[in-house]
Amino acid sequence: SAVISQKPSRDICQRGTSLTIQCQVDSQVTMMFWYRQQPGQSLTLIATANQGSEATYESGFVIDKFPISRPNLTFSTLTVSNMSPEDSSIYLCSVDPGDPNQETQYFGPGTRLLVL
Amino acid sequence: AQSVTQLDSQVPVFEEAPVELRCNYSSSVSVYLFWYVQYPNQGLQLLLKYLSGSTLVKGINGFEAEFNKSQTSFHLRKPSVHISDTAEYFCAVIFSGNTGKLIFGQGTTLQVKP
Protein backbone atom coordinates (compact mmCIF):
# COMPACT_ATOMS: atom_id res chain seq x y z
CA SER A 1 0.00 0.00 0.00
CA ALA A 2 0.96 3.67 0.12
CA VAL A 3 0.41 6.57 2.48
CA ILE A 4 -0.89 9.64 0.72
CA SER A 5 -1.37 13.16 2.02
CA GLN A 6 -3.06 16.13 0.43
CA LYS A 7 -2.86 19.85 1.06
CA PRO A 8 -4.98 21.75 1.75
CA SER A 9 -7.55 19.48 3.37
CA ARG A 10 -10.24 22.05 2.66
CA ASP A 11 -10.58 25.58 1.35
CA ILE A 12 -13.15 28.22 0.58
CA CYS A 13 -12.33 30.28 -2.49
CA GLN A 14 -13.80 33.16 -4.43
CA ARG A 15 -14.92 32.67 -7.99
CA GLY A 16 -12.37 33.61 -10.60
CA THR A 17 -9.41 32.60 -8.47
CA SER A 18 -7.26 29.46 -8.73
CA LEU A 19 -6.28 26.85 -6.16
CA THR A 20 -3.37 24.42 -6.31
CA ILE A 21 -3.78 21.10 -4.51
CA GLN A 22 -0.75 19.08 -3.52
CA CYS A 23 -0.47 15.32 -3.31
CA GLN A 24 2.45 13.66 -1.55
CA VAL A 25 3.19 9.93 -1.42
CA ASP A 26 5.48 8.13 1.00
CA SER A 27 7.05 6.00 -1.73
CA GLN A 28 7.99 6.34 -5.38
CA VAL A 29 5.12 5.53 -7.71
CA THR A 30 4.81 5.75 -11.45
CA MET A 31 1.09 6.21 -11.77
CA MET A 32 -0.85 8.97 -10.03
CA PHE A 33 -4.41 9.96 -10.68
CA TRP A 34 -6.68 12.89 -9.90
CA TYR A 35 -10.41 12.46 -9.30
CA ARG A 36 -13.30 14.78 -8.66
CA GLN A 37 -16.24 13.94 -6.43
CA GLN A 38 -19.05 16.43 -6.79
CA PRO A 39 -21.50 16.83 -3.90
CA GLY A 40 -23.46 13.64 -3.40
CA GLN A 41 -21.90 12.07 -6.47
CA SER A 42 -19.45 9.35 -7.31
CA LEU A 43 -15.84 9.79 -8.36
CA THR A 44 -14.85 10.83 -11.84
CA LEU A 45 -11.32 10.54 -13.17
CA ILE A 46 -9.89 13.91 -14.23
CA ALA A 47 -6.49 12.84 -15.47
CA THR A 48 -3.60 10.43 -15.15
CA ALA A 49 -0.28 11.98 -14.18
CA ASN A 50 2.77 9.87 -14.90
CA GLN A 51 6.21 11.21 -14.14
CA GLY A 52 8.15 12.24 -17.19
CA SER A 53 5.18 12.72 -19.48
CA GLU A 54 2.29 15.06 -19.99
CA ALA A 55 -0.86 14.32 -18.05
CA THR A 56 -3.58 12.46 -19.89
CA TYR A 57 -7.02 14.06 -19.48
CA GLU A 58 -10.37 12.32 -19.60
CA SER A 59 -13.23 13.48 -21.73
CA GLY A 60 -14.71 16.68 -20.34
CA PHE A 61 -11.54 17.84 -18.63
CA VAL A 62 -8.94 20.14 -20.19
CA ILE A 63 -5.46 21.21 -19.28
CA ASP A 64 -6.29 24.91 -19.23
CA LYS A 65 -8.84 24.34 -16.49
CA PHE A 66 -6.99 21.64 -14.56
CA PRO A 67 -3.24 21.95 -15.12
CA ILE A 68 -1.25 19.17 -13.49
CA SER A 69 2.38 18.92 -12.56
CA ARG A 70 4.33 15.76 -11.76
CA PRO A 71 7.88 16.82 -11.00
CA ASN A 72 9.00 13.56 -9.40
CA LEU A 73 7.83 10.10 -8.37
CA THR A 74 6.38 11.14 -5.01
CA PHE A 75 4.59 14.41 -5.71
CA SER A 76 1.93 15.95 -7.93
CA THR A 77 -0.20 19.07 -8.02
CA LEU A 78 -3.59 19.80 -9.50
CA THR A 79 -4.66 23.38 -10.10
CA VAL A 80 -8.30 24.32 -10.40
CA SER A 81 -8.23 27.47 -12.50
CA ASN A 82 -10.66 30.37 -12.81
CA MET A 83 -13.00 28.72 -10.36
CA SER A 84 -16.78 28.89 -10.39
CA PRO A 85 -19.27 27.51 -7.87
CA GLU A 86 -19.64 24.44 -10.10
CA ASP A 87 -16.08 23.50 -9.19
CA SER A 88 -17.11 22.94 -5.57
CA SER A 89 -16.15 19.32 -5.04
CA ILE A 90 -13.84 16.97 -3.26
CA TYR A 91 -10.64 16.46 -5.21
CA LEU A 92 -8.77 13.24 -4.54
CA CYS A 93 -5.46 11.94 -5.71
CA SER A 94 -4.68 8.26 -5.91
CA VAL A 95 -1.65 6.16 -6.70
CA ASP A 96 -0.99 2.75 -8.12
CA PRO A 97 2.18 1.47 -6.46
CA GLY A 98 2.81 -0.67 -9.51
CA ASP A 99 2.96 -4.07 -7.85
CA PRO A 100 2.81 -6.63 -10.66
CA ASN A 101 -0.71 -7.84 -11.40
CA GLN A 102 -2.17 -5.80 -8.55
CA GLU A 103 -3.83 -2.94 -10.46
CA THR A 104 -4.79 -1.39 -7.14
CA GLN A 105 -5.17 2.30 -6.37
CA TYR A 106 -4.88 3.90 -2.98
CA PHE A 107 -6.50 7.23 -2.26
CA GLY A 108 -5.56 10.32 -0.38
CA PRO A 109 -7.93 11.93 2.13
CA GLY A 110 -9.19 14.46 -0.38
CA THR A 111 -9.36 18.24 -0.60
CA ARG A 112 -12.78 19.75 0.03
CA LEU A 113 -13.25 22.85 -2.07
CA LEU A 114 -16.09 25.33 -1.78
CA VAL A 115 -16.26 28.12 -4.34
CA LEU A 116 -18.41 31.14 -3.50
CA ALA B 1 -20.06 2.30 -23.11
CA GLN B 2 -18.37 0.76 -20.14
CA SER B 3 -20.22 1.51 -16.95
CA VAL B 4 -20.76 0.40 -13.39
CA THR B 5 -24.17 0.34 -11.75
CA GLN B 6 -24.95 0.16 -8.08
CA LEU B 7 -28.61 -0.62 -7.96
CA ASP B 8 -29.34 0.76 -4.52
CA SER B 9 -28.58 4.34 -3.59
CA GLN B 10 -29.42 3.74 0.06
CA VAL B 11 -29.63 0.56 2.11
CA PRO B 12 -31.04 0.85 5.64
CA VAL B 13 -30.42 -2.14 7.87
CA PHE B 14 -30.58 -2.94 11.56
CA GLU B 15 -27.46 -3.70 13.53
CA GLU B 16 -26.37 -7.37 13.45
CA ALA B 17 -28.48 -8.04 10.35
CA PRO B 18 -26.90 -9.28 7.13
CA VAL B 19 -26.48 -6.94 4.19
CA GLU B 20 -25.82 -7.17 0.47
CA LEU B 21 -24.80 -4.21 -1.67
CA ARG B 22 -25.25 -4.85 -5.35
CA CYS B 23 -22.90 -3.98 -8.19
CA ASN B 24 -23.17 -4.76 -11.88
CA TYR B 25 -20.90 -3.74 -14.72
CA SER B 26 -21.63 -3.38 -18.39
CA SER B 27 -19.07 -5.41 -20.29
CA SER B 28 -18.13 -9.05 -20.58
CA VAL B 29 -14.45 -8.30 -21.18
CA SER B 30 -11.90 -9.14 -18.54
CA VAL B 31 -12.16 -6.91 -15.51
CA TYR B 32 -10.58 -6.08 -12.21
CA LEU B 33 -13.15 -5.37 -9.51
CA PHE B 34 -12.94 -3.32 -6.33
CA TRP B 35 -15.04 -2.18 -3.42
CA TYR B 36 -14.08 0.99 -1.57
CA VAL B 37 -15.61 2.49 1.56
CA GLN B 38 -15.81 6.19 2.36
CA TYR B 39 -16.56 7.17 5.94
CA PRO B 40 -17.96 10.67 6.54
CA ASN B 41 -15.46 13.38 5.74
CA GLN B 42 -12.75 10.90 4.85
CA GLY B 43 -11.07 9.55 1.74
CA LEU B 44 -11.60 6.14 0.18
CA GLN B 45 -10.38 2.95 1.79
CA LEU B 46 -9.97 -0.27 -0.15
CA LEU B 47 -12.27 -2.99 1.23
CA LEU B 48 -11.44 -5.81 -1.15
CA LYS B 49 -10.59 -6.61 -4.75
CA TYR B 50 -10.92 -9.33 -7.35
CA LEU B 51 -8.09 -9.68 -9.85
CA SER B 52 -8.18 -13.40 -10.70
CA GLY B 53 -8.58 -16.82 -9.14
CA SER B 54 -11.25 -17.65 -6.59
CA THR B 55 -14.46 -15.81 -7.27
CA LEU B 56 -15.16 -15.33 -3.57
CA VAL B 57 -12.91 -12.70 -2.08
CA LYS B 58 -12.65 -11.65 1.52
CA GLY B 59 -11.76 -8.19 2.65
CA ILE B 60 -11.35 -6.11 5.75
CA ASN B 61 -13.96 -5.61 8.46
CA GLY B 62 -15.70 -8.93 7.73
CA PHE B 63 -16.82 -8.02 4.21
CA GLU B 64 -16.72 -10.39 1.28
CA ALA B 65 -17.74 -10.22 -2.36
CA GLU B 66 -18.42 -12.72 -5.10
CA PHE B 67 -17.51 -12.27 -8.74
CA ASN B 68 -20.12 -13.68 -11.10
CA LYS B 69 -18.88 -13.45 -14.67
CA SER B 70 -22.08 -14.66 -16.32
CA GLN B 71 -24.13 -12.03 -14.52
CA THR B 72 -21.38 -9.39 -14.67
CA SER B 73 -21.84 -8.75 -10.97
CA PHE B 74 -19.69 -8.22 -7.91
CA HIS B 75 -22.01 -7.97 -4.92
CA LEU B 76 -20.67 -7.07 -1.49
CA ARG B 77 -21.91 -8.92 1.59
CA LYS B 78 -21.51 -8.92 5.33
CA PRO B 79 -23.27 -11.45 7.57
CA SER B 80 -23.69 -9.10 10.53
CA VAL B 81 -23.28 -5.34 10.34
CA HIS B 82 -22.25 -2.89 13.03
CA ILE B 83 -23.14 0.73 13.59
CA SER B 84 -19.57 1.57 12.57
CA ASP B 85 -20.22 0.18 9.08
CA THR B 86 -22.40 3.20 8.31
CA ALA B 87 -20.66 4.76 5.31
CA GLU B 88 -20.73 5.21 1.55
CA TYR B 89 -19.67 2.17 -0.46
CA PHE B 90 -18.34 2.39 -3.99
CA CYS B 91 -17.94 -0.39 -6.49
CA ALA B 92 -15.23 0.27 -9.08
CA VAL B 93 -14.01 -1.56 -12.17
CA ILE B 94 -10.97 -1.53 -14.39
CA PHE B 95 -11.93 -2.86 -17.79
CA SER B 96 -9.42 -4.83 -19.81
CA GLY B 97 -7.06 -2.62 -21.77
CA ASN B 98 -7.67 0.44 -19.59
CA THR B 99 -4.84 0.15 -17.10
CA GLY B 100 -5.34 2.41 -14.15
CA LYS B 101 -8.68 3.78 -15.25
CA LEU B 102 -11.07 3.09 -12.40
CA ILE B 103 -14.72 3.53 -13.27
CA PHE B 104 -16.89 4.01 -10.23
CA GLY B 105 -20.49 3.19 -9.54
CA GLN B 106 -22.78 5.81 -8.11
CA GLY B 107 -22.27 4.67 -4.55
CA THR B 108 -24.53 3.08 -1.95
CA THR B 109 -25.14 4.63 1.43
CA LEU B 110 -25.31 1.93 4.09
CA GLN B 111 -27.28 3.14 7.11
CA VAL B 112 -27.00 0.83 10.09
CA LYS B 113 -29.65 1.45 12.71
CA PRO B 114 -29.49 0.35 16.34
PDB file of C-alpha atoms in Angstrom:
ATOM      1  CA  SER A   1       0.000   0.000   0.000  1.00  0.00           C
ATOM      2  CA  ALA A   2       0.960   3.669   0.123  1.00  0.00           C
ATOM      3  CA  VAL A   3       0.407   6.573   2.483  1.00  0.00           C
ATOM      4  CA  ILE A   4      -0.893   9.642   0.720  1.00  0.00           C
ATOM      5  CA  SER A   5      -1.370  13.158   2.019  1.00  0.00           C
ATOM      6  CA  GLN A   6      -3.058  16.129   0.428  1.00  0.00           C
ATOM      7  CA  LYS A   7      -2.865  19.847   1.064  1.00  0.00           C
ATOM      8  CA  PRO A   8      -4.982  21.745   1.753  1.00  0.00           C
ATOM      9  CA  SER A   9      -7.548  19.476   3.369  1.00  0.00           C
ATOM     10  CA  ARG A  10     -10.241  22.049   2.660  1.00  0.00           C
ATOM     11  CA  ASP A  11     -10.576  25.579   1.347  1.00  0.00           C
ATOM     12  CA  ILE A  12     -13.152  28.223   0.582  1.00  0.00           C
ATOM     13  CA  CYS A  13     -12.331  30.282  -2.488  1.00  0.00           C
ATOM     14  CA  GLN A  14     -13.795  33.163  -4.433  1.00  0.00           C
ATOM     15  CA  ARG A  15     -14.924  32.674  -7.994  1.00  0.00           C
ATOM     16  CA  GLY A  16     -12.370  33.609 -10.603  1.00  0.00           C
ATOM     17  CA  THR A  17      -9.407  32.601  -8.469  1.00  0.00           C
ATOM     18  CA  SER A  18      -7.260  29.465  -8.725  1.00  0.00           C
ATOM     19  CA  LEU A  19      -6.276  26.848  -6.164  1.00  0.00           C
ATOM     20  CA  THR A  20      -3.374  24.420  -6.310  1.00  0.00           C
ATOM     21  CA  ILE A  21      -3.782  21.105  -4.511  1.00  0.00           C
ATOM     22  CA  GLN A  22      -0.752  19.081  -3.524  1.00  0.00           C
ATOM     23  CA  CYS A  23      -0.468  15.316  -3.307  1.00  0.00           C
ATOM     24  CA  GLN A  24       2.454  13.664  -1.547  1.00  0.00           C
ATOM     25  CA  VAL A  25       3.186   9.929  -1.419  1.00  0.00           C
ATOM     26  CA  ASP A  26       5.482   8.132   0.996  1.00  0.00           C
ATOM     27  CA  SER A  27       7.048   6.001  -1.732  1.00  0.00           C
ATOM     28  CA  GLN A  28       7.991   6.340  -5.376  1.00  0.00           C
ATOM     29  CA  VAL A  29       5.119   5.528  -7.712  1.00  0.00           C
ATOM     30  CA  THR A  30       4.812   5.747 -11.449  1.00  0.00           C
ATOM     31  CA  MET A  31       1.091   6.208 -11.765  1.00  0.00           C
ATOM     32  CA  MET A  32      -0.848   8.969 -10.031  1.00  0.00           C
ATOM     33  CA  PHE A  33      -4.414   9.964 -10.676  1.00  0.00           C
ATOM     34  CA  TRP A  34      -6.678  12.893  -9.904  1.00  0.00           C
ATOM     35  CA  TYR A  35     -10.409  12.457  -9.298  1.00  0.00           C
ATOM     36  CA  ARG A  36     -13.303  14.785  -8.664  1.00  0.00           C
ATOM     37  CA  GLN A  37     -16.244  13.935  -6.427  1.00  0.00           C
ATOM     38  CA  GLN A  38     -19.051  16.428  -6.795  1.00  0.00           C
ATOM     39  CA  PRO A  39     -21.497  16.828  -3.897  1.00  0.00           C
ATOM     40  CA  GLY A  40     -23.463  13.642  -3.397  1.00  0.00           C
ATOM     41  CA  GLN A  41     -21.905  12.072  -6.473  1.00  0.00           C
ATOM     42  CA  SER A  42     -19.455   9.354  -7.310  1.00  0.00           C
ATOM     43  CA  LEU A  43     -15.845   9.793  -8.358  1.00  0.00           C
ATOM     44  CA  THR A  44     -14.845  10.834 -11.841  1.00  0.00           C
ATOM     45  CA  LEU A  45     -11.316  10.539 -13.170  1.00  0.00           C
ATOM     46  CA  ILE A  46      -9.895  13.907 -14.233  1.00  0.00           C
ATOM     47  CA  ALA A  47      -6.485  12.842 -15.471  1.00  0.00           C
ATOM     48  CA  THR A  48      -3.602  10.426 -15.155  1.00  0.00           C
ATOM     49  CA  ALA A  49      -0.276  11.976 -14.178  1.00  0.00           C
ATOM     50  CA  ASN A  50       2.772   9.868 -14.903  1.00  0.00           C
ATOM     51  CA  GLN A  51       6.209  11.208 -14.144  1.00  0.00           C
ATOM     52  CA  GLY A  52       8.152  12.237 -17.186  1.00  0.00           C
ATOM     53  CA  SER A  53       5.185  12.716 -19.478  1.00  0.00           C
ATOM     54  CA  GLU A  54       2.288  15.064 -19.993  1.00  0.00           C
ATOM     55  CA  ALA A  55      -0.858  14.325 -18.046  1.00  0.00           C
ATOM     56  CA  THR A  56      -3.582  12.465 -19.893  1.00  0.00           C
ATOM     57  CA  TYR A  57      -7.023  14.058 -19.482  1.00  0.00           C
ATOM     58  CA  GLU A  58     -10.368  12.321 -19.600  1.00  0.00           C
ATOM     59  CA  SER A  59     -13.228  13.482 -21.734  1.00  0.00           C
ATOM     60  CA  GLY A  60     -14.712  16.675 -20.344  1.00  0.00           C
ATOM     61  CA  PHE A  61     -11.542  17.845 -18.630  1.00  0.00           C
ATOM     62  CA  VAL A  62      -8.944  20.138 -20.194  1.00  0.00           C
ATOM     63  CA  ILE A  63      -5.457  21.205 -19.283  1.00  0.00           C
ATOM     64  CA  ASP A  64      -6.287  24.906 -19.231  1.00  0.00           C
ATOM     65  CA  LYS A  65      -8.843  24.345 -16.491  1.00  0.00           C
ATOM     66  CA  PHE A  66      -6.994  21.637 -14.555  1.00  0.00           C
ATOM     67  CA  PRO A  67      -3.243  21.947 -15.118  1.00  0.00           C
ATOM     68  CA  ILE A  68      -1.255  19.172 -13.486  1.00  0.00           C
ATOM     69  CA  SER A  69       2.382  18.920 -12.558  1.00  0.00           C
ATOM     70  CA  ARG A  70       4.332  15.755 -11.764  1.00  0.00           C
ATOM     71  CA  PRO A  71       7.884  16.821 -11.004  1.00  0.00           C
ATOM     72  CA  ASN A  72       8.999  13.564  -9.395  1.00  0.00           C
ATOM     73  CA  LEU A  73       7.828  10.097  -8.373  1.00  0.00           C
ATOM     74  CA  THR A  74       6.384  11.139  -5.008  1.00  0.00           C
ATOM     75  CA  PHE A  75       4.587  14.413  -5.711  1.00  0.00           C
ATOM     76  CA  SER A  76       1.931  15.946  -7.927  1.00  0.00           C
ATOM     77  CA  THR A  77      -0.201  19.067  -8.022  1.00  0.00           C
ATOM     78  CA  LEU A  78      -3.587  19.800  -9.503  1.00  0.00           C
ATOM     79  CA  THR A  79      -4.656  23.383 -10.096  1.00  0.00           C
ATOM     80  CA  VAL A  80      -8.302  24.323 -10.398  1.00  0.00           C
ATOM     81  CA  SER A  81      -8.232  27.474 -12.503  1.00  0.00           C
ATOM     82  CA  ASN A  82     -10.660  30.367 -12.811  1.00  0.00           C
ATOM     83  CA  MET A  83     -13.000  28.716 -10.357  1.00  0.00           C
ATOM     84  CA  SER A  84     -16.779  28.894 -10.392  1.00  0.00           C
ATOM     85  CA  PRO A  85     -19.271  27.509  -7.871  1.00  0.00           C
ATOM     86  CA  GLU A  86     -19.641  24.440 -10.105  1.00  0.00           C
ATOM     87  CA  ASP A  87     -16.077  23.501  -9.186  1.00  0.00           C
ATOM     88  CA  SER A  88     -17.113  22.942  -5.574  1.00  0.00           C
ATOM     89  CA  SER A  89     -16.154  19.316  -5.039  1.00  0.00           C
ATOM     90  CA  ILE A  90     -13.840  16.968  -3.261  1.00  0.00           C
ATOM     91  CA  TYR A  91     -10.641  16.461  -5.213  1.00  0.00           C
ATOM     92  CA  LEU A  92      -8.769  13.237  -4.542  1.00  0.00           C
ATOM     93  CA  CYS A  93      -5.464  11.942  -5.714  1.00  0.00           C
ATOM     94  CA  SER A  94      -4.680   8.265  -5.910  1.00  0.00           C
ATOM     95  CA  VAL A  95      -1.648   6.160  -6.698  1.00  0.00           C
ATOM     96  CA  ASP A  96      -0.990   2.749  -8.120  1.00  0.00           C
ATOM     97  CA  PRO A  97       2.182   1.466  -6.460  1.00  0.00           C
ATOM     98  CA  GLY A  98       2.811  -0.668  -9.508  1.00  0.00           C
ATOM     99  CA  ASP A  99       2.963  -4.069  -7.853  1.00  0.00           C
ATOM    100  CA  PRO A 100       2.813  -6.627 -10.663  1.00  0.00           C
ATOM    101  CA  ASN A 101      -0.707  -7.838 -11.400  1.00  0.00           C
ATOM    102  CA  GLN A 102      -2.174  -5.796  -8.546  1.00  0.00           C
ATOM    103  CA  GLU A 103      -3.826  -2.940 -10.456  1.00  0.00           C
ATOM    104  CA  THR A 104      -4.786  -1.391  -7.144  1.00  0.00           C
ATOM    105  CA  GLN A 105      -5.165   2.298  -6.375  1.00  0.00           C
ATOM    106  CA  TYR A 106      -4.876   3.897  -2.978  1.00  0.00           C
ATOM    107  CA  PHE A 107      -6.498   7.226  -2.258  1.00  0.00           C
ATOM    108  CA  GLY A 108      -5.556  10.322  -0.380  1.00  0.00           C
ATOM    109  CA  PRO A 109      -7.930  11.928   2.134  1.00  0.00           C
ATOM    110  CA  GLY A 110      -9.193  14.460  -0.376  1.00  0.00           C
ATOM    111  CA  THR A 111      -9.364  18.243  -0.604  1.00  0.00           C
ATOM    112  CA  ARG A 112     -12.778  19.747   0.032  1.00  0.00           C
ATOM    113  CA  LEU A 113     -13.252  22.850  -2.069  1.00  0.00           C
ATOM    114  CA  LEU A 114     -16.088  25.334  -1.783  1.00  0.00           C
ATOM    115  CA  VAL A 115     -16.265  28.123  -4.342  1.00  0.00           C
ATOM    116  CA  LEU A 116     -18.409  31.140  -3.496  1.00  0.00           C
TER     117      LEU A 116
ATOM    118  CA  ALA B   1     -20.062   2.304 -23.113  1.00  0.00           C
ATOM    119  CA  GLN B   2     -18.366   0.764 -20.136  1.00  0.00           C
ATOM    120  CA  SER B   3     -20.223   1.514 -16.952  1.00  0.00           C
ATOM    121  CA  VAL B   4     -20.763   0.399 -13.386  1.00  0.00           C
ATOM    122  CA  THR B   5     -24.170   0.340 -11.749  1.00  0.00           C
ATOM    123  CA  GLN B   6     -24.947   0.158  -8.076  1.00  0.00           C
ATOM    124  CA  LEU B   7     -28.613  -0.618  -7.964  1.00  0.00           C
ATOM    125  CA  ASP B   8     -29.343   0.756  -4.517  1.00  0.00           C
ATOM    126  CA  SER B   9     -28.576   4.344  -3.592  1.00  0.00           C
ATOM    127  CA  GLN B  10     -29.425   3.739   0.064  1.00  0.00           C
ATOM    128  CA  VAL B  11     -29.634   0.561   2.108  1.00  0.00           C
ATOM    129  CA  PRO B  12     -31.041   0.855   5.639  1.00  0.00           C
ATOM    130  CA  VAL B  13     -30.423  -2.145   7.873  1.00  0.00           C
ATOM    131  CA  PHE B  14     -30.579  -2.940  11.564  1.00  0.00           C
ATOM    132  CA  GLU B  15     -27.460  -3.699  13.528  1.00  0.00           C
ATOM    133  CA  GLU B  16     -26.374  -7.370  13.451  1.00  0.00           C
ATOM    134  CA  ALA B  17     -28.479  -8.044  10.350  1.00  0.00           C
ATOM    135  CA  PRO B  18     -26.898  -9.283   7.128  1.00  0.00           C
ATOM    136  CA  VAL B  19     -26.479  -6.937   4.190  1.00  0.00           C
ATOM    137  CA  GLU B  20     -25.816  -7.169   0.473  1.00  0.00           C
ATOM    138  CA  LEU B  21     -24.802  -4.210  -1.673  1.00  0.00           C
ATOM    139  CA  ARG B  22     -25.249  -4.850  -5.349  1.00  0.00           C
ATOM    140  CA  CYS B  23     -22.896  -3.975  -8.192  1.00  0.00           C
ATOM    141  CA  ASN B  24     -23.167  -4.759 -11.879  1.00  0.00           C
ATOM    142  CA  TYR B  25     -20.903  -3.742 -14.724  1.00  0.00           C
ATOM    143  CA  SER B  26     -21.626  -3.376 -18.395  1.00  0.00           C
ATOM    144  CA  SER B  27     -19.073  -5.415 -20.287  1.00  0.00           C
ATOM    145  CA  SER B  28     -18.130  -9.054 -20.577  1.00  0.00           C
ATOM    146  CA  VAL B  29     -14.451  -8.298 -21.176  1.00  0.00           C
ATOM    147  CA  SER B  30     -11.899  -9.138 -18.536  1.00  0.00           C
ATOM    148  CA  VAL B  31     -12.160  -6.908 -15.510  1.00  0.00           C
ATOM    149  CA  TYR B  32     -10.575  -6.083 -12.214  1.00  0.00           C
ATOM    150  CA  LEU B  33     -13.149  -5.369  -9.513  1.00  0.00           C
ATOM    151  CA  PHE B  34     -12.945  -3.322  -6.335  1.00  0.00           C
ATOM    152  CA  TRP B  35     -15.038  -2.177  -3.418  1.00  0.00           C
ATOM    153  CA  TYR B  36     -14.078   0.991  -1.572  1.00  0.00           C
ATOM    154  CA  VAL B  37     -15.613   2.495   1.558  1.00  0.00           C
ATOM    155  CA  GLN B  38     -15.811   6.190   2.358  1.00  0.00           C
ATOM    156  CA  TYR B  39     -16.559   7.171   5.935  1.00  0.00           C
ATOM    157  CA  PRO B  40     -17.958  10.667   6.539  1.00  0.00           C
ATOM    158  CA  ASN B  41     -15.460  13.382   5.741  1.00  0.00           C
ATOM    159  CA  GLN B  42     -12.752  10.899   4.853  1.00  0.00           C
ATOM    160  CA  GLY B  43     -11.074   9.555   1.740  1.00  0.00           C
ATOM    161  CA  LEU B  44     -11.596   6.143   0.177  1.00  0.00           C
ATOM    162  CA  GLN B  45     -10.385   2.955   1.788  1.00  0.00           C
ATOM    163  CA  LEU B  46      -9.974  -0.271  -0.146  1.00  0.00           C
ATOM    164  CA  LEU B  47     -12.270  -2.992   1.227  1.00  0.00           C
ATOM    165  CA  LEU B  48     -11.438  -5.810  -1.153  1.00  0.00           C
ATOM    166  CA  LYS B  49     -10.590  -6.610  -4.752  1.00  0.00           C
ATOM    167  CA  TYR B  50     -10.918  -9.331  -7.346  1.00  0.00           C
ATOM    168  CA  LEU B  51      -8.093  -9.677  -9.853  1.00  0.00           C
ATOM    169  CA  SER B  52      -8.181 -13.397 -10.699  1.00  0.00           C
ATOM    170  CA  GLY B  53      -8.582 -16.825  -9.139  1.00  0.00           C
ATOM    171  CA  SER B  54     -11.254 -17.654  -6.591  1.00  0.00           C
ATOM    172  CA  THR B  55     -14.463 -15.808  -7.267  1.00  0.00           C
ATOM    173  CA  LEU B  56     -15.158 -15.328  -3.570  1.00  0.00           C
ATOM    174  CA  VAL B  57     -12.906 -12.696  -2.078  1.00  0.00           C
ATOM    175  CA  LYS B  58     -12.649 -11.647   1.522  1.00  0.00           C
ATOM    176  CA  GLY B  59     -11.762  -8.187   2.646  1.00  0.00           C
ATOM    177  CA  ILE B  60     -11.354  -6.111   5.747  1.00  0.00           C
ATOM    178  CA  ASN B  61     -13.964  -5.605   8.461  1.00  0.00           C
ATOM    179  CA  GLY B  62     -15.699  -8.926   7.730  1.00  0.00           C
ATOM    180  CA  PHE B  63     -16.824  -8.021   4.214  1.00  0.00           C
ATOM    181  CA  GLU B  64     -16.722 -10.388   1.276  1.00  0.00           C
ATOM    182  CA  ALA B  65     -17.739 -10.220  -2.362  1.00  0.00           C
ATOM    183  CA  GLU B  66     -18.423 -12.722  -5.100  1.00  0.00           C
ATOM    184  CA  PHE B  67     -17.514 -12.273  -8.739  1.00  0.00           C
ATOM    185  CA  ASN B  68     -20.124 -13.676 -11.105  1.00  0.00           C
ATOM    186  CA  LYS B  69     -18.881 -13.455 -14.670  1.00  0.00           C
ATOM    187  CA  SER B  70     -22.083 -14.662 -16.321  1.00  0.00           C
ATOM    188  CA  GLN B  71     -24.133 -12.028 -14.520  1.00  0.00           C
ATOM    189  CA  THR B  72     -21.377  -9.393 -14.672  1.00  0.00           C
ATOM    190  CA  SER B  73     -21.842  -8.749 -10.970  1.00  0.00           C
ATOM    191  CA  PHE B  74     -19.691  -8.223  -7.913  1.00  0.00           C
ATOM    192  CA  HIS B  75     -22.007  -7.973  -4.917  1.00  0.00           C
ATOM    193  CA  LEU B  76     -20.674  -7.069  -1.489  1.00  0.00           C
ATOM    194  CA  ARG B  77     -21.907  -8.918   1.589  1.00  0.00           C
ATOM    195  CA  LYS B  78     -21.507  -8.919   5.329  1.00  0.00           C
ATOM    196  CA  PRO B  79     -23.273 -11.455   7.568  1.00  0.00           C
ATOM    197  CA  SER B  80     -23.686  -9.102  10.528  1.00  0.00           C
ATOM    198  CA  VAL B  81     -23.279  -5.339  10.338  1.00  0.00           C
ATOM    199  CA  HIS B  82     -22.246  -2.893  13.034  1.00  0.00           C
ATOM    200  CA  ILE B  83     -23.139   0.726  13.586  1.00  0.00           C
ATOM    201  CA  SER B  84     -19.572   1.569  12.566  1.00  0.00           C
ATOM    202  CA  ASP B  85     -20.220   0.177   9.079  1.00  0.00           C
ATOM    203  CA  THR B  86     -22.396   3.201   8.313  1.00  0.00           C
ATOM    204  CA  ALA B  87     -20.662   4.762   5.309  1.00  0.00           C
ATOM    205  CA  GLU B  88     -20.730   5.209   1.553  1.00  0.00           C
ATOM    206  CA  TYR B  89     -19.668   2.169  -0.459  1.00  0.00           C
ATOM    207  CA  PHE B  90     -18.339   2.392  -3.995  1.00  0.00           C
ATOM    208  CA  CYS B  91     -17.941  -0.390  -6.491  1.00  0.00           C
ATOM    209  CA  ALA B  92     -15.226   0.265  -9.082  1.00  0.00           C
ATOM    210  CA  VAL B  93     -14.014  -1.557 -12.173  1.00  0.00           C
ATOM    211  CA  ILE B  94     -10.969  -1.526 -14.391  1.00  0.00           C
ATOM    212  CA  PHE B  95     -11.932  -2.864 -17.793  1.00  0.00           C
ATOM    213  CA  SER B  96      -9.417  -4.832 -19.812  1.00  0.00           C
ATOM    214  CA  GLY B  97      -7.055  -2.619 -21.768  1.00  0.00           C
ATOM    215  CA  ASN B  98      -7.665   0.436 -19.586  1.00  0.00           C
ATOM    216  CA  THR B  99      -4.838   0.146 -17.105  1.00  0.00           C
ATOM    217  CA  GLY B 100      -5.344   2.413 -14.155  1.00  0.00           C
ATOM    218  CA  LYS B 101      -8.682   3.779 -15.248  1.00  0.00           C
ATOM    219  CA  LEU B 102     -11.070   3.086 -12.400  1.00  0.00           C
ATOM    220  CA  ILE B 103     -14.724   3.527 -13.273  1.00  0.00           C
ATOM    221  CA  PHE B 104     -16.893   4.011 -10.226  1.00  0.00           C
ATOM    222  CA  GLY B 105     -20.489   3.192  -9.544  1.00  0.00           C
ATOM    223  CA  GLN B 106     -22.780   5.811  -8.112  1.00  0.00           C
ATOM    224  CA  GLY B 107     -22.269   4.667  -4.548  1.00  0.00           C
ATOM    225  CA  THR B 108     -24.533   3.078  -1.949  1.00  0.00           C
ATOM    226  CA  THR B 109     -25.141   4.628   1.426  1.00  0.00           C
ATOM    227  CA  LEU B 110     -25.309   1.934   4.086  1.00  0.00           C
ATOM    228  CA  GLN B 111     -27.280   3.140   7.106  1.00  0.00           C
ATOM    229  CA  VAL B 112     -26.999   0.832  10.088  1.00  0.00           C
ATOM    230  CA  LYS B 113     -29.648   1.446  12.709  1.00  0.00           C
ATOM    231  CA  PRO B 114     -29.494   0.355  16.345  1.00  0.00           C
TER     232      PRO B 114
END
